[in-house]
mmCIF file of C-alpha atoms in Angstrom:
data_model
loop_
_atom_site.group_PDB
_atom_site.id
_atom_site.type_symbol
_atom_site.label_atom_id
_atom_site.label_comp_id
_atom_site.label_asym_id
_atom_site.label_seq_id
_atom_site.Cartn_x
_atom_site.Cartn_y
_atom_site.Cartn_z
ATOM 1 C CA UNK A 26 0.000 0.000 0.000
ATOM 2 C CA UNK A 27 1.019 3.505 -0.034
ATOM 3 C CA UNK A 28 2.292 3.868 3.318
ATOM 4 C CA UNK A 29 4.643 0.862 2.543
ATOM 5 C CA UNK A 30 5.725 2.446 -0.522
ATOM 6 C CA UNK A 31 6.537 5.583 1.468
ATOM 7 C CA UNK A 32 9.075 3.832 3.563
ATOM 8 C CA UNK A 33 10.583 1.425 0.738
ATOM 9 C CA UNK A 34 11.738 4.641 -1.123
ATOM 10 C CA UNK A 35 13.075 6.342 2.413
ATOM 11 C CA UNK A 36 14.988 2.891 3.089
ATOM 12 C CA UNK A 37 16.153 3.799 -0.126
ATOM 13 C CA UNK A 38 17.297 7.272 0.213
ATOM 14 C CA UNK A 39 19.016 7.073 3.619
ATOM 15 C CA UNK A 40 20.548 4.043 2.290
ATOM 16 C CA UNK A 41 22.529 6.073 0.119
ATOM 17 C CA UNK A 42 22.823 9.033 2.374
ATOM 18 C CA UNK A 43 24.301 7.362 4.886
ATOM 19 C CA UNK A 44 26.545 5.237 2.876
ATOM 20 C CA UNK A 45 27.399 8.277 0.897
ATOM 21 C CA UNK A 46 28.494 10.219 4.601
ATOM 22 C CA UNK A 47 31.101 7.307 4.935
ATOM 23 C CA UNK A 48 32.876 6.699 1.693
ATOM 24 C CA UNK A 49 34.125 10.412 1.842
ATOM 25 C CA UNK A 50 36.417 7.932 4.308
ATOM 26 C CA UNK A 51 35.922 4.633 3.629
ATOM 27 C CA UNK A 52 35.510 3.284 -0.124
ATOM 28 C CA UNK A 53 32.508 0.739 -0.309
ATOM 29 C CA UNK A 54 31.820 -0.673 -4.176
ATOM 30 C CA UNK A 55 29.559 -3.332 -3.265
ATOM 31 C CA UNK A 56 26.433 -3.645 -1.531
ATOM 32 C CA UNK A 57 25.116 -7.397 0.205
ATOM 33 C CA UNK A 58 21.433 -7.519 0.654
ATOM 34 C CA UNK A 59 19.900 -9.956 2.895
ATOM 35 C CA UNK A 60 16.406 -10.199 1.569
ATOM 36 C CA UNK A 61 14.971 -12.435 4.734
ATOM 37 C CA UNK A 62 11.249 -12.929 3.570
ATOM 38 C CA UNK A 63 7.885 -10.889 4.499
ATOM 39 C CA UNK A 64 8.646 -8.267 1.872
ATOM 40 C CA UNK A 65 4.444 -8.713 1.453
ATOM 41 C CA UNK A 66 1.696 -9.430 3.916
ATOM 42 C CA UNK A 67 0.455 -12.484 2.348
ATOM 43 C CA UNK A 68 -2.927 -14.299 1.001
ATOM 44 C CA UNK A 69 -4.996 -13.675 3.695
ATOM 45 C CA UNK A 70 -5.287 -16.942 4.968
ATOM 46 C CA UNK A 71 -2.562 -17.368 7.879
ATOM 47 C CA UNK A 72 -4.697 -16.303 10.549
ATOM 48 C CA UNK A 73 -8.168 -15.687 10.936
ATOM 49 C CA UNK A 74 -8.596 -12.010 11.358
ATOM 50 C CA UNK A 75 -5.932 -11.255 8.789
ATOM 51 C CA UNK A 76 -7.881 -10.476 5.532
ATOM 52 C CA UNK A 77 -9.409 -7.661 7.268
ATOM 53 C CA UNK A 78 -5.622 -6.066 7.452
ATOM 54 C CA UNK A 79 -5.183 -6.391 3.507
ATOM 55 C CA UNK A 80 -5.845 -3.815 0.950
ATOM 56 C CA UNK A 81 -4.860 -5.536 -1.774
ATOM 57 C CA UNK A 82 -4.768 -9.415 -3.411
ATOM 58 C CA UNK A 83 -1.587 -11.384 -2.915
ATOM 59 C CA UNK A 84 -1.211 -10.981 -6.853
ATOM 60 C CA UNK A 85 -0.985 -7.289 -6.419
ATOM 61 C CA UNK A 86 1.224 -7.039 -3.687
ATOM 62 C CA UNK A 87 3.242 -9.567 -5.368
ATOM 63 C CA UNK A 88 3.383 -7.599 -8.740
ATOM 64 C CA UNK A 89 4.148 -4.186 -6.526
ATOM 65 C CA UNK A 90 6.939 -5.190 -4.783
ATOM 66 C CA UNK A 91 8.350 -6.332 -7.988
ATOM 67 C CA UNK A 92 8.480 -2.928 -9.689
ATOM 68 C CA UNK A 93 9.340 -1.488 -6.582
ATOM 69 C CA UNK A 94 12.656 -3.521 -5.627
ATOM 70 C CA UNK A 95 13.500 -3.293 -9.200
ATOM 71 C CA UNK A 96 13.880 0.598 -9.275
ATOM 72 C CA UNK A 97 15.358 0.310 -5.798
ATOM 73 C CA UNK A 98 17.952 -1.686 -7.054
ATOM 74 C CA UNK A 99 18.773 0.087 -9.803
ATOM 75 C CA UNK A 100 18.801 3.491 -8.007
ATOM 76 C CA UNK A 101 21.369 1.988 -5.927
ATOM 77 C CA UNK A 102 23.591 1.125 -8.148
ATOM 78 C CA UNK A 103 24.300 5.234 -8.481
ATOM 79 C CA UNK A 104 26.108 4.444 -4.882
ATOM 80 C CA UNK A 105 27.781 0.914 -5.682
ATOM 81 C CA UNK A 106 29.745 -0.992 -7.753
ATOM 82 C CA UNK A 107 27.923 -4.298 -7.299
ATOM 83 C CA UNK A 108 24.972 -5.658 -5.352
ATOM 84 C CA UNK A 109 24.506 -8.893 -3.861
ATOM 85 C CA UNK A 110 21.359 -10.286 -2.832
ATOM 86 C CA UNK A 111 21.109 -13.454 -1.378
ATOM 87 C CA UNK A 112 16.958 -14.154 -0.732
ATOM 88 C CA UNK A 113 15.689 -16.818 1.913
ATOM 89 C CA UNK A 114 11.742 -17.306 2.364
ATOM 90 C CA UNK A 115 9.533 -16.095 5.393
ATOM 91 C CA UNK A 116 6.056 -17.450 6.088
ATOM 92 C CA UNK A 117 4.055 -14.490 4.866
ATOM 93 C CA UNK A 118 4.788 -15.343 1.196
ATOM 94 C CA UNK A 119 3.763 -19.285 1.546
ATOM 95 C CA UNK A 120 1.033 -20.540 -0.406
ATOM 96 C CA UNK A 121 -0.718 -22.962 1.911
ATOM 97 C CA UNK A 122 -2.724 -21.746 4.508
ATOM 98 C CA UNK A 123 -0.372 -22.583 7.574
ATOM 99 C CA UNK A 124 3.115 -23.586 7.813
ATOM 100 C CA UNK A 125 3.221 -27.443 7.029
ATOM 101 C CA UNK A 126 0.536 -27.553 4.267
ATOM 102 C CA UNK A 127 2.683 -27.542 1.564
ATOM 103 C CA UNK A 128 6.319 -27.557 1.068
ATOM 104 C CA UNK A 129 8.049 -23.912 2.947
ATOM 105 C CA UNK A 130 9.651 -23.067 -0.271
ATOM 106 C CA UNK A 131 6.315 -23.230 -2.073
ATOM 107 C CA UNK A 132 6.539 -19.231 -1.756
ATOM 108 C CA UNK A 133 5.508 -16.076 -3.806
ATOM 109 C CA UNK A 134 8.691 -14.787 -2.345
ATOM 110 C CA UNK A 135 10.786 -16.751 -4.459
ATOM 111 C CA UNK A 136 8.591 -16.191 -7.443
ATOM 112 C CA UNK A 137 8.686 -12.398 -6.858
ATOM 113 C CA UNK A 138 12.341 -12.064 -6.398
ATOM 114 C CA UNK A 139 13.161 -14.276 -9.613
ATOM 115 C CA UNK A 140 10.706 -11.798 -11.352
ATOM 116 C CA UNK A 141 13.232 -9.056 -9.734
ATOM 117 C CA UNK A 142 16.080 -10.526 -11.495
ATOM 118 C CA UNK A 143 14.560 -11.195 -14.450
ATOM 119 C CA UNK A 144 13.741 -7.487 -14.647
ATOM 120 C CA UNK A 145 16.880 -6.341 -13.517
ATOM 121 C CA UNK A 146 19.251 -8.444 -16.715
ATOM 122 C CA UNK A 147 16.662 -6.559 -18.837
ATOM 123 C CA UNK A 148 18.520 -3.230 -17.612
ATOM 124 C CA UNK A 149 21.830 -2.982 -20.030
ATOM 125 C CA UNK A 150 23.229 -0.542 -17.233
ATOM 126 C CA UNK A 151 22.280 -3.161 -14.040
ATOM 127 C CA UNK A 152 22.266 -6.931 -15.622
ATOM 128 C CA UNK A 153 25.984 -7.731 -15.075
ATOM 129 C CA UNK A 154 26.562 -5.767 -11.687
ATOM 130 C CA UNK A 155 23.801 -7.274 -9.396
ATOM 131 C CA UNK A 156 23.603 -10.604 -8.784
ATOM 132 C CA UNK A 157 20.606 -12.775 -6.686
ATOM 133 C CA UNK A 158 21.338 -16.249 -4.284
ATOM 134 C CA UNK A 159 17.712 -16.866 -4.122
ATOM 135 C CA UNK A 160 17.364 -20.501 -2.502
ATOM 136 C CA UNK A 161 14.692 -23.064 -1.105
ATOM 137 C CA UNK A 162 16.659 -23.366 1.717
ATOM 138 C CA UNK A 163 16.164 -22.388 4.778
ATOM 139 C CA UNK A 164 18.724 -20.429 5.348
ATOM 140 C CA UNK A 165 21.711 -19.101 2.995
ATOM 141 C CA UNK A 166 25.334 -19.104 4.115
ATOM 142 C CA UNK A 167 27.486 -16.131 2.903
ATOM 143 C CA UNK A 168 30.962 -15.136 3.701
ATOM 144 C CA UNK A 169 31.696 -11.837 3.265
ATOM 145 C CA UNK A 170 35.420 -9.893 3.334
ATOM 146 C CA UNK A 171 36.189 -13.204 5.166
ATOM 147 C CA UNK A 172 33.213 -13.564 7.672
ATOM 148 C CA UNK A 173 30.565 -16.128 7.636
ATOM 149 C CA UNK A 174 27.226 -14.395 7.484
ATOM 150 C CA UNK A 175 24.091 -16.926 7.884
ATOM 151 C CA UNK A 176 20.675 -15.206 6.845
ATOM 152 C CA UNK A 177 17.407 -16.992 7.535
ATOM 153 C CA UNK A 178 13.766 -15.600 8.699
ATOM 154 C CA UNK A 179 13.998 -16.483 12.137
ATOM 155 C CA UNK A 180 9.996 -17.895 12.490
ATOM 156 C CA UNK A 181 11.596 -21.248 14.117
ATOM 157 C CA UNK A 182 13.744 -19.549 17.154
ATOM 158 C CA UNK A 183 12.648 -17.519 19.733
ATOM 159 C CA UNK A 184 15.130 -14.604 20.477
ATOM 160 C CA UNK A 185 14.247 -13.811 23.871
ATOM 161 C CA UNK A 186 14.599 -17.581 25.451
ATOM 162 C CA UNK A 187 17.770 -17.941 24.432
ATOM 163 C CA UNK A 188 18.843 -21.296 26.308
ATOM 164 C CA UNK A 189 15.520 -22.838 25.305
ATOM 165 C CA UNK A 190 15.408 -25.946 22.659
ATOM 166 C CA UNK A 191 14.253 -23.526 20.170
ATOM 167 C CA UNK A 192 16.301 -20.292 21.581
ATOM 168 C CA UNK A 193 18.335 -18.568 19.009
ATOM 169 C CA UNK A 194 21.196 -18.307 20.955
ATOM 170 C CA UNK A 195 20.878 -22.754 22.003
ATOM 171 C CA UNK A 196 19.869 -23.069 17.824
ATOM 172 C CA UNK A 197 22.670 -20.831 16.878
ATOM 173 C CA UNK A 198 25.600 -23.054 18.489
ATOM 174 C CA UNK A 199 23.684 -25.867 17.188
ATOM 175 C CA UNK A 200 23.383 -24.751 13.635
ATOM 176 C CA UNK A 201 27.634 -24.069 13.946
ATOM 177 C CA UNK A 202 28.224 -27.982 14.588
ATOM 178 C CA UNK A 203 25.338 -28.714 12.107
ATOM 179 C CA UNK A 204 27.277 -26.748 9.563
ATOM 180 C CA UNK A 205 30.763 -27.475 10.699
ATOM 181 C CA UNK A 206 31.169 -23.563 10.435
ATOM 182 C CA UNK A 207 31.206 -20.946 12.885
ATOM 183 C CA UNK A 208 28.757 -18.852 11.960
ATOM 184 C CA UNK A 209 29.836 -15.143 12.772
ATOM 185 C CA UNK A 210 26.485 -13.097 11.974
ATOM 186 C CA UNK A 211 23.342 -14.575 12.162
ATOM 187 C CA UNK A 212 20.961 -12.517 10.895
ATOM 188 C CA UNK A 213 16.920 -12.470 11.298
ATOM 189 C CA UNK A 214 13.463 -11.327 10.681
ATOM 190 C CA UNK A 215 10.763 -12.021 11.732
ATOM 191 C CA UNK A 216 10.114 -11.049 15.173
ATOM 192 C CA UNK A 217 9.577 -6.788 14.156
ATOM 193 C CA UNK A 218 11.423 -6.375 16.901
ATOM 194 C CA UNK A 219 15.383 -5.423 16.326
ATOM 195 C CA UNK A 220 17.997 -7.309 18.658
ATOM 196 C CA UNK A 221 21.746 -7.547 19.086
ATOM 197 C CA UNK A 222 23.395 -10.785 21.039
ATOM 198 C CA UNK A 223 26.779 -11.411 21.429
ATOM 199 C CA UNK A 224 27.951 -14.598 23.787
ATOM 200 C CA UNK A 225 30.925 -15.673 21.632
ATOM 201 C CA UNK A 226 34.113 -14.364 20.651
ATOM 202 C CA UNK A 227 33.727 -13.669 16.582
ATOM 203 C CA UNK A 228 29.903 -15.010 16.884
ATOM 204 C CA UNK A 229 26.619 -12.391 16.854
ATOM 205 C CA UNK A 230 23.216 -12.808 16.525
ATOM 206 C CA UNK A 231 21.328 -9.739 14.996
ATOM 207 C CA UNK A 232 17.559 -9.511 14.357
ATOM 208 C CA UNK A 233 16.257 -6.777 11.891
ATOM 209 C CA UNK A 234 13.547 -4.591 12.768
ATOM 210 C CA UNK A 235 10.617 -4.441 10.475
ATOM 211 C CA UNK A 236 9.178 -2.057 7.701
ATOM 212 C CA UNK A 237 5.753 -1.714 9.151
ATOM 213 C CA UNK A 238 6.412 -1.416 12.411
ATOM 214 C CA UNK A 239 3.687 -2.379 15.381
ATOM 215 C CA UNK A 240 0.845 -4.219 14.203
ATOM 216 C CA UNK A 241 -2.254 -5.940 15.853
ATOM 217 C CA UNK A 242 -0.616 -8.644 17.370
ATOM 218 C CA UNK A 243 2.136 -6.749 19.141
ATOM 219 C CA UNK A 244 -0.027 -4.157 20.316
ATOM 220 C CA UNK A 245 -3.087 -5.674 21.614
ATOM 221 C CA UNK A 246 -1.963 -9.538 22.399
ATOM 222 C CA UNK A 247 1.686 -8.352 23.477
ATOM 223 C CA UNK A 248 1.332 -4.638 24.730
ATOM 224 C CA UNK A 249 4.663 -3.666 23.124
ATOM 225 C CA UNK A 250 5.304 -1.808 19.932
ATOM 226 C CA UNK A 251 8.687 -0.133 18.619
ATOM 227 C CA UNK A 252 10.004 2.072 15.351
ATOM 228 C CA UNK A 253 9.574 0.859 12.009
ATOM 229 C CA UNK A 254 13.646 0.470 11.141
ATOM 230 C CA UNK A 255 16.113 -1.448 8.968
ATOM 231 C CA UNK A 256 19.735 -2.365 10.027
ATOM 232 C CA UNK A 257 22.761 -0.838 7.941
ATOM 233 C CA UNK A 258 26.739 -1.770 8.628
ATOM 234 C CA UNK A 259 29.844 -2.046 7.026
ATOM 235 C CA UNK A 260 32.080 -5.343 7.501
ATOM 236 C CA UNK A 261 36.087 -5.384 7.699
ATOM 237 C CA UNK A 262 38.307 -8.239 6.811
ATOM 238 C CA UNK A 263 38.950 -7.746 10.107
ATOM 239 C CA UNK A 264 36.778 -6.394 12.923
ATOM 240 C CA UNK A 265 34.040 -8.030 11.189
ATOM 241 C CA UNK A 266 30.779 -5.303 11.392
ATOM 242 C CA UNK A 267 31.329 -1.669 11.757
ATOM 243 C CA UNK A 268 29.837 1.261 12.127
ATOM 244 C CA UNK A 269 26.121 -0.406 12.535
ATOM 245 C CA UNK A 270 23.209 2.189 11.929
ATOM 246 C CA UNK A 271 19.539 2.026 12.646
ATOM 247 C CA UNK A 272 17.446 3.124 9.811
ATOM 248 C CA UNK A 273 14.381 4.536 11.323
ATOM 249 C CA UNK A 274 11.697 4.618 8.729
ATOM 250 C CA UNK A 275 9.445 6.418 10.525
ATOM 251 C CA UNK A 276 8.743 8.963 13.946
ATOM 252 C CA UNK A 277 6.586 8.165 17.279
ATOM 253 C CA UNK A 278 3.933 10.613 16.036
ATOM 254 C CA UNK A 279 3.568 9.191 12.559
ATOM 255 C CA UNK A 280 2.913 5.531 14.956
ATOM 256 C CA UNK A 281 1.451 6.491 18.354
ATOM 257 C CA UNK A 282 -2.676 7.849 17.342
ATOM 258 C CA UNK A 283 -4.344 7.797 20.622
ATOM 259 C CA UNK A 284 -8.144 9.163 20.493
ATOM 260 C CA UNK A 285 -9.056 10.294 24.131
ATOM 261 C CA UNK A 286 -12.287 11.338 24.155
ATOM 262 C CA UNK A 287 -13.067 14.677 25.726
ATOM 263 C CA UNK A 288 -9.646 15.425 24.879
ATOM 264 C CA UNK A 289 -8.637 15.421 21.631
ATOM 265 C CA UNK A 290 -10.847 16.529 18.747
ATOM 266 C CA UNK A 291 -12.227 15.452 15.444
ATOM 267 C CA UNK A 292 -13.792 11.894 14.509
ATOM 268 C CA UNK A 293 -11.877 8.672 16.262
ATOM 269 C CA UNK A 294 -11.882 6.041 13.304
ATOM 270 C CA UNK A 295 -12.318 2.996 15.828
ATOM 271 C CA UNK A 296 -15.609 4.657 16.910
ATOM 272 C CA UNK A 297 -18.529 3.596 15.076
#
């Protein structure tokens, strides 16, 4: 929708303004992308009460996004050298109704991004200088100026029971035997909310925020709510990530809209 739109294009621009601020110092030619799944709110189907949040089919929001990312990319390509995006699916994109009716990379995620690349080798300026790791795993293993990056959703760990059997910090060491690799980013989606954990030397766990911020669920089930933001770093051969940067997409008064009645004036849209 439009207020989605809104913040896609200022992810965009303080993308670029912020890498812009720091290769006056530092050069930076290419750009990874961790695309981590729920770039669309889905079919309508995953819970009950869902449909009512949707303003559009999962066809158009599919066939949106597409045109969208594909300018994005190409904008910032005024900024880099080279893009790299490596895609994993979340469970908003899935085409069966809940998580084990059909296979998890049965996804209009997948579809959508290969429609991105498709698009993007049509560009004579952007074909050979982006290039897309879009998988049906899981998760997608990177390593990047010599550190191993793992991106994945995140919707089978639980951030904030970290010792528990399915606590990302417990599934983390886990997933480093599984691999035979240690793993030193983890990154993840998912949860909306944005998280940093470090109990390792050279091993991090790092959740994104979200692009729509506070929804039902997290205000009205979980009493909690926080910024619509994306995370933004650079990564030494090294020191691994530096200079990490929260891009906030938007401000408390553009989120909080409290109606107290007596109080505040003009018509309260929950009233009926």
């Amino acid at each position: 929708d439009l207020i989605a739109r809104e913040r896609l294009a200022l992810w965009r621009d303080k993308t670029l303004r912020f890498t812009q601020l720091l290769q006056i110092h530092t050069p930076v030619d290419t750009y990874h992308l961790f695309a981590l799944g729920d770039e669309f709110a889905g079919h309508g189907k995953m819970f009950t009460t869902q449909p009512f949040n949707l303003n559009s089919t999962i066809l158009f929001q599919v066939i949106g996004f597409v045109d969208d990312m594909s300018h994005v990319l190409v904008d910032y390509l005024q900024r880099y050298q080279k893009i790299v995006v490596y895609k994993v699916h979340g469970n908003h994109g899935r085409i069966g109704y809940k998580r084990d009716d059909l296979p998890q990379w049965d996804n209009m995620e997948l579809l959508a991004w290969m429609m991105v690349r498709d698009r993007i080798s049509a560009v004579k300026e952007a074909k050979d200088r982006v290039e897309f790791h879009i998988t049906v795993s899981p998760f997608a293993l990177a390593e990047i100026m010599g550190k191993t990056f793992l991106g994945a959703h995140g919707e089978t760990v639980k951030p904030f029971a970290p010792y528990a059997a399915s606590g990302v910090y417990n599934a983390k060491l886990r997933t480093n035997a599984l691999l035979g690799e240690v793993i030193n980013y983890w990154v993840l989606a998912h949860h909306h909310v944005p998280y940093d954990m470090t109990r390792e030397l050279e091993g991090e766990i790092i959740g994104n925020g979200s692009i729509s911020g506070p929804g039902d669920l997290a205000v009205n089930r979980m009493r909690e709510a926080n910024l619509p933001s994306q995370k933004l770093f650079f990564v030494h051969p090294k020191y691994g990530i530096t200079h990490p940067h929260t891009i906030q997409l938007a401000g408390v008064d553009e989120i909080r809209n409290v109606h107290v009645i007596g109080r505040t004036d003009g018509v309260n849209p929950t009233e009926i």
